[in-house]
Amino acid sequence: MKGYASQEEKVLIEITKARAGVGSIQADEKTLNNPELFKKYAQAQTQMTSALSRLLVVAENYPQLKSNENFRDLQAQLEGTENRITVARNRYIQAVQKYNVTIRKFPNNLIAKFFGFDAKPSFTVENEKEISKPPEVKF
């Protein structure tokens, strides 16, 4: 039992840290224009997604928890949240690609250079293929 308690505590600590990391970095113009801040923002999002996935794995060990109505509601909310994150991430990637192509084409490139419009970083992470799909939530 101690092994399970240790694992659960570790997952909850990771979720708390990931949530704090996501909350501390706002996705505003300053973040989007600063590659270092944007990288931190992307890492925080990835850590949160990973921590939530591990929480669901831990929950698999508790049949009583899985049958609890409140937990089922939480699972549905998590699934919806993960899907919204995936959709928003894909929309952001598409918008950045369109913007970057637009400012590189002639005559837009002249206007972009004159006004200081720079290419924006795309959302990239180490496990891009893995997180580009909506997660499978199994209960």
Coordinates of C-alpha atoms in Angstrom, one line a residue:
M1 CA 0.0 0.0 0.0
K2 CA 2.9 2.4 0.7
G3 CA 4.0 2.1 -2.9
Y4 CA 0.6 3.2 -4.1
A5 CA 0.3 6.1 -1.7
S6 CA 3.8 7.3 -2.7
Q7 CA 2.8 7.1 -6.4
E8 CA -0.5 8.9 -5.8
E9 CA 1.2 11.7 -3.8
K10 CA 3.8 12.1 -6.5
V11 CA 1.1 12.5 -9.2
L12 CA -0.9 15.0 -7.0
I13 CA 2.3 17.0 -6.4
E14 CA 3.0 17.0 -10.2
I15 CA -0.5 18.2 -10.9
T16 CA -0.3 21.0 -8.4
K17 CA 3.1 22.1 -9.8
A18 CA 1.9 21.9 -13.4
R19 CA -1.3 23.9 -12.5
A20 CA 0.8 26.6 -10.8
G21 CA 3.1 26.7 -13.9
V22 CA 0.2 27.1 -16.3
G23 CA -1.4 29.7 -14.1
S24 CA 1.8 31.7 -13.8
I25 CA 2.3 32.2 -17.5
Q26 CA -0.4 34.1 -19.4
A27 CA -0.9 33.6 -23.1
D28 CA -0.8 37.3 -24.0
E29 CA 1.0 39.3 -26.7
K30 CA 4.2 39.6 -24.5
T31 CA 4.4 35.8 -24.3
L32 CA 3.8 35.3 -28.0
N33 CA 6.5 37.8 -28.9
N34 CA 9.1 36.4 -26.6
P35 CA 10.4 33.0 -27.7
E36 CA 11.8 32.1 -24.3
L37 CA 8.5 32.9 -22.5
F38 CA 6.5 31.1 -25.2
K39 CA 8.8 28.0 -24.7
K40 CA 8.0 28.1 -21.0
Y41 CA 4.3 28.4 -21.7
A42 CA 4.4 25.4 -24.0
Q43 CA 6.3 23.4 -21.5
A44 CA 3.8 24.2 -18.8
Q45 CA 0.9 23.1 -21.0
T46 CA 2.7 19.8 -21.8
Q47 CA 3.4 19.2 -18.1
M48 CA -0.2 19.8 -17.2
T49 CA -1.5 17.4 -19.9
S50 CA 1.0 14.7 -18.8
A51 CA 0.1 15.1 -15.1
L52 CA -3.6 14.8 -15.8
S53 CA -3.0 11.6 -17.9
R54 CA -1.1 10.1 -14.9
L55 CA -3.9 11.0 -12.6
L56 CA -6.3 9.0 -14.8
V57 CA -3.9 6.0 -14.7
V58 CA -3.8 6.1 -10.9
A59 CA -7.6 6.3 -10.8
E60 CA -7.7 3.0 -12.7
N61 CA -6.6 1.2 -9.5
Y62 CA -9.7 2.3 -7.6
P63 CA -13.0 0.7 -8.9
Q64 CA -15.0 2.4 -6.1
L65 CA -13.6 5.8 -7.2
K66 CA -14.4 5.1 -10.8
S67 CA -18.0 4.3 -10.0
N68 CA -18.5 7.5 -7.9
E69 CA -20.8 10.0 -9.6
N70 CA -18.6 13.0 -8.8
F71 CA -15.6 11.3 -10.2
R72 CA -17.4 10.4 -13.4
D73 CA -18.4 14.0 -13.8
L74 CA -14.7 15.0 -13.2
Q75 CA -13.7 12.5 -15.9
A76 CA -16.2 14.0 -18.4
Q77 CA -14.9 17.5 -17.6
L78 CA -11.3 16.4 -18.0
E79 CA -12.1 14.8 -21.3
G80 CA -13.8 18.0 -22.5
T81 CA -10.9 20.1 -21.3
E82 CA -8.3 17.9 -23.1
N83 CA -10.3 18.1 -26.3
R84 CA -10.6 21.9 -26.0
I85 CA -6.8 22.1 -25.4
T86 CA -6.2 20.0 -28.5
V87 CA -8.5 22.1 -30.7
A88 CA -7.0 25.4 -29.4
R89 CA -3.4 24.1 -29.9
N90 CA -4.2 23.0 -33.5
R91 CA -5.9 26.4 -34.3
Y92 CA -2.9 28.2 -32.9
I93 CA -0.5 26.2 -35.0
Q94 CA -2.6 26.8 -38.1
A95 CA -2.9 30.6 -37.4
V96 CA 0.8 30.9 -36.9
Q97 CA 1.6 29.0 -40.1
K98 CA -0.8 31.3 -42.0
Y99 CA 0.6 34.4 -40.4
N100 CA 4.2 33.4 -41.1
V101 CA 3.5 32.6 -44.7
T102 CA 1.7 35.9 -45.2
I103 CA 4.5 38.0 -43.8
R104 CA 7.1 36.2 -46.0
K105 CA 5.3 36.8 -49.3
F106 CA 5.9 39.7 -51.5
P107 CA 4.8 42.6 -51.1
N108 CA 3.7 41.7 -47.6
N109 CA 7.3 41.0 -46.6
L110 CA 8.2 44.6 -47.3
I111 CA 5.3 45.9 -45.1
A112 CA 6.0 43.4 -42.4
K113 CA 9.7 44.4 -42.3
F114 CA 8.8 48.1 -42.3
F115 CA 6.4 47.7 -39.3
G116 CA 8.5 45.2 -37.5
F117 CA 6.2 42.2 -37.9
D118 CA 8.3 39.1 -37.2
A119 CA 7.6 35.5 -37.7
K120 CA 6.0 33.8 -34.6
P121 CA 7.1 30.6 -33.1
S122 CA 5.0 27.5 -33.7
F123 CA 3.8 25.4 -30.8
T124 CA 6.3 22.6 -30.6
V125 CA 7.0 20.1 -27.9
E126 CA 9.1 16.9 -27.6
N127 CA 6.2 14.6 -27.9
E128 CA 4.2 16.5 -30.6
K129 CA 2.7 13.4 -32.2
E130 CA 1.5 12.0 -28.9
I131 CA -0.3 15.2 -27.8
S132 CA -1.7 16.2 -31.2
K133 CA -4.3 13.5 -30.7
P134 CA -7.1 13.9 -28.2
P135 CA -6.3 11.6 -25.2
E136 CA -8.2 8.4 -24.7
V137 CA -9.9 8.5 -21.3
K138 CA -10.6 5.0 -20.1
F139 CA -12.5 4.3 -16.9

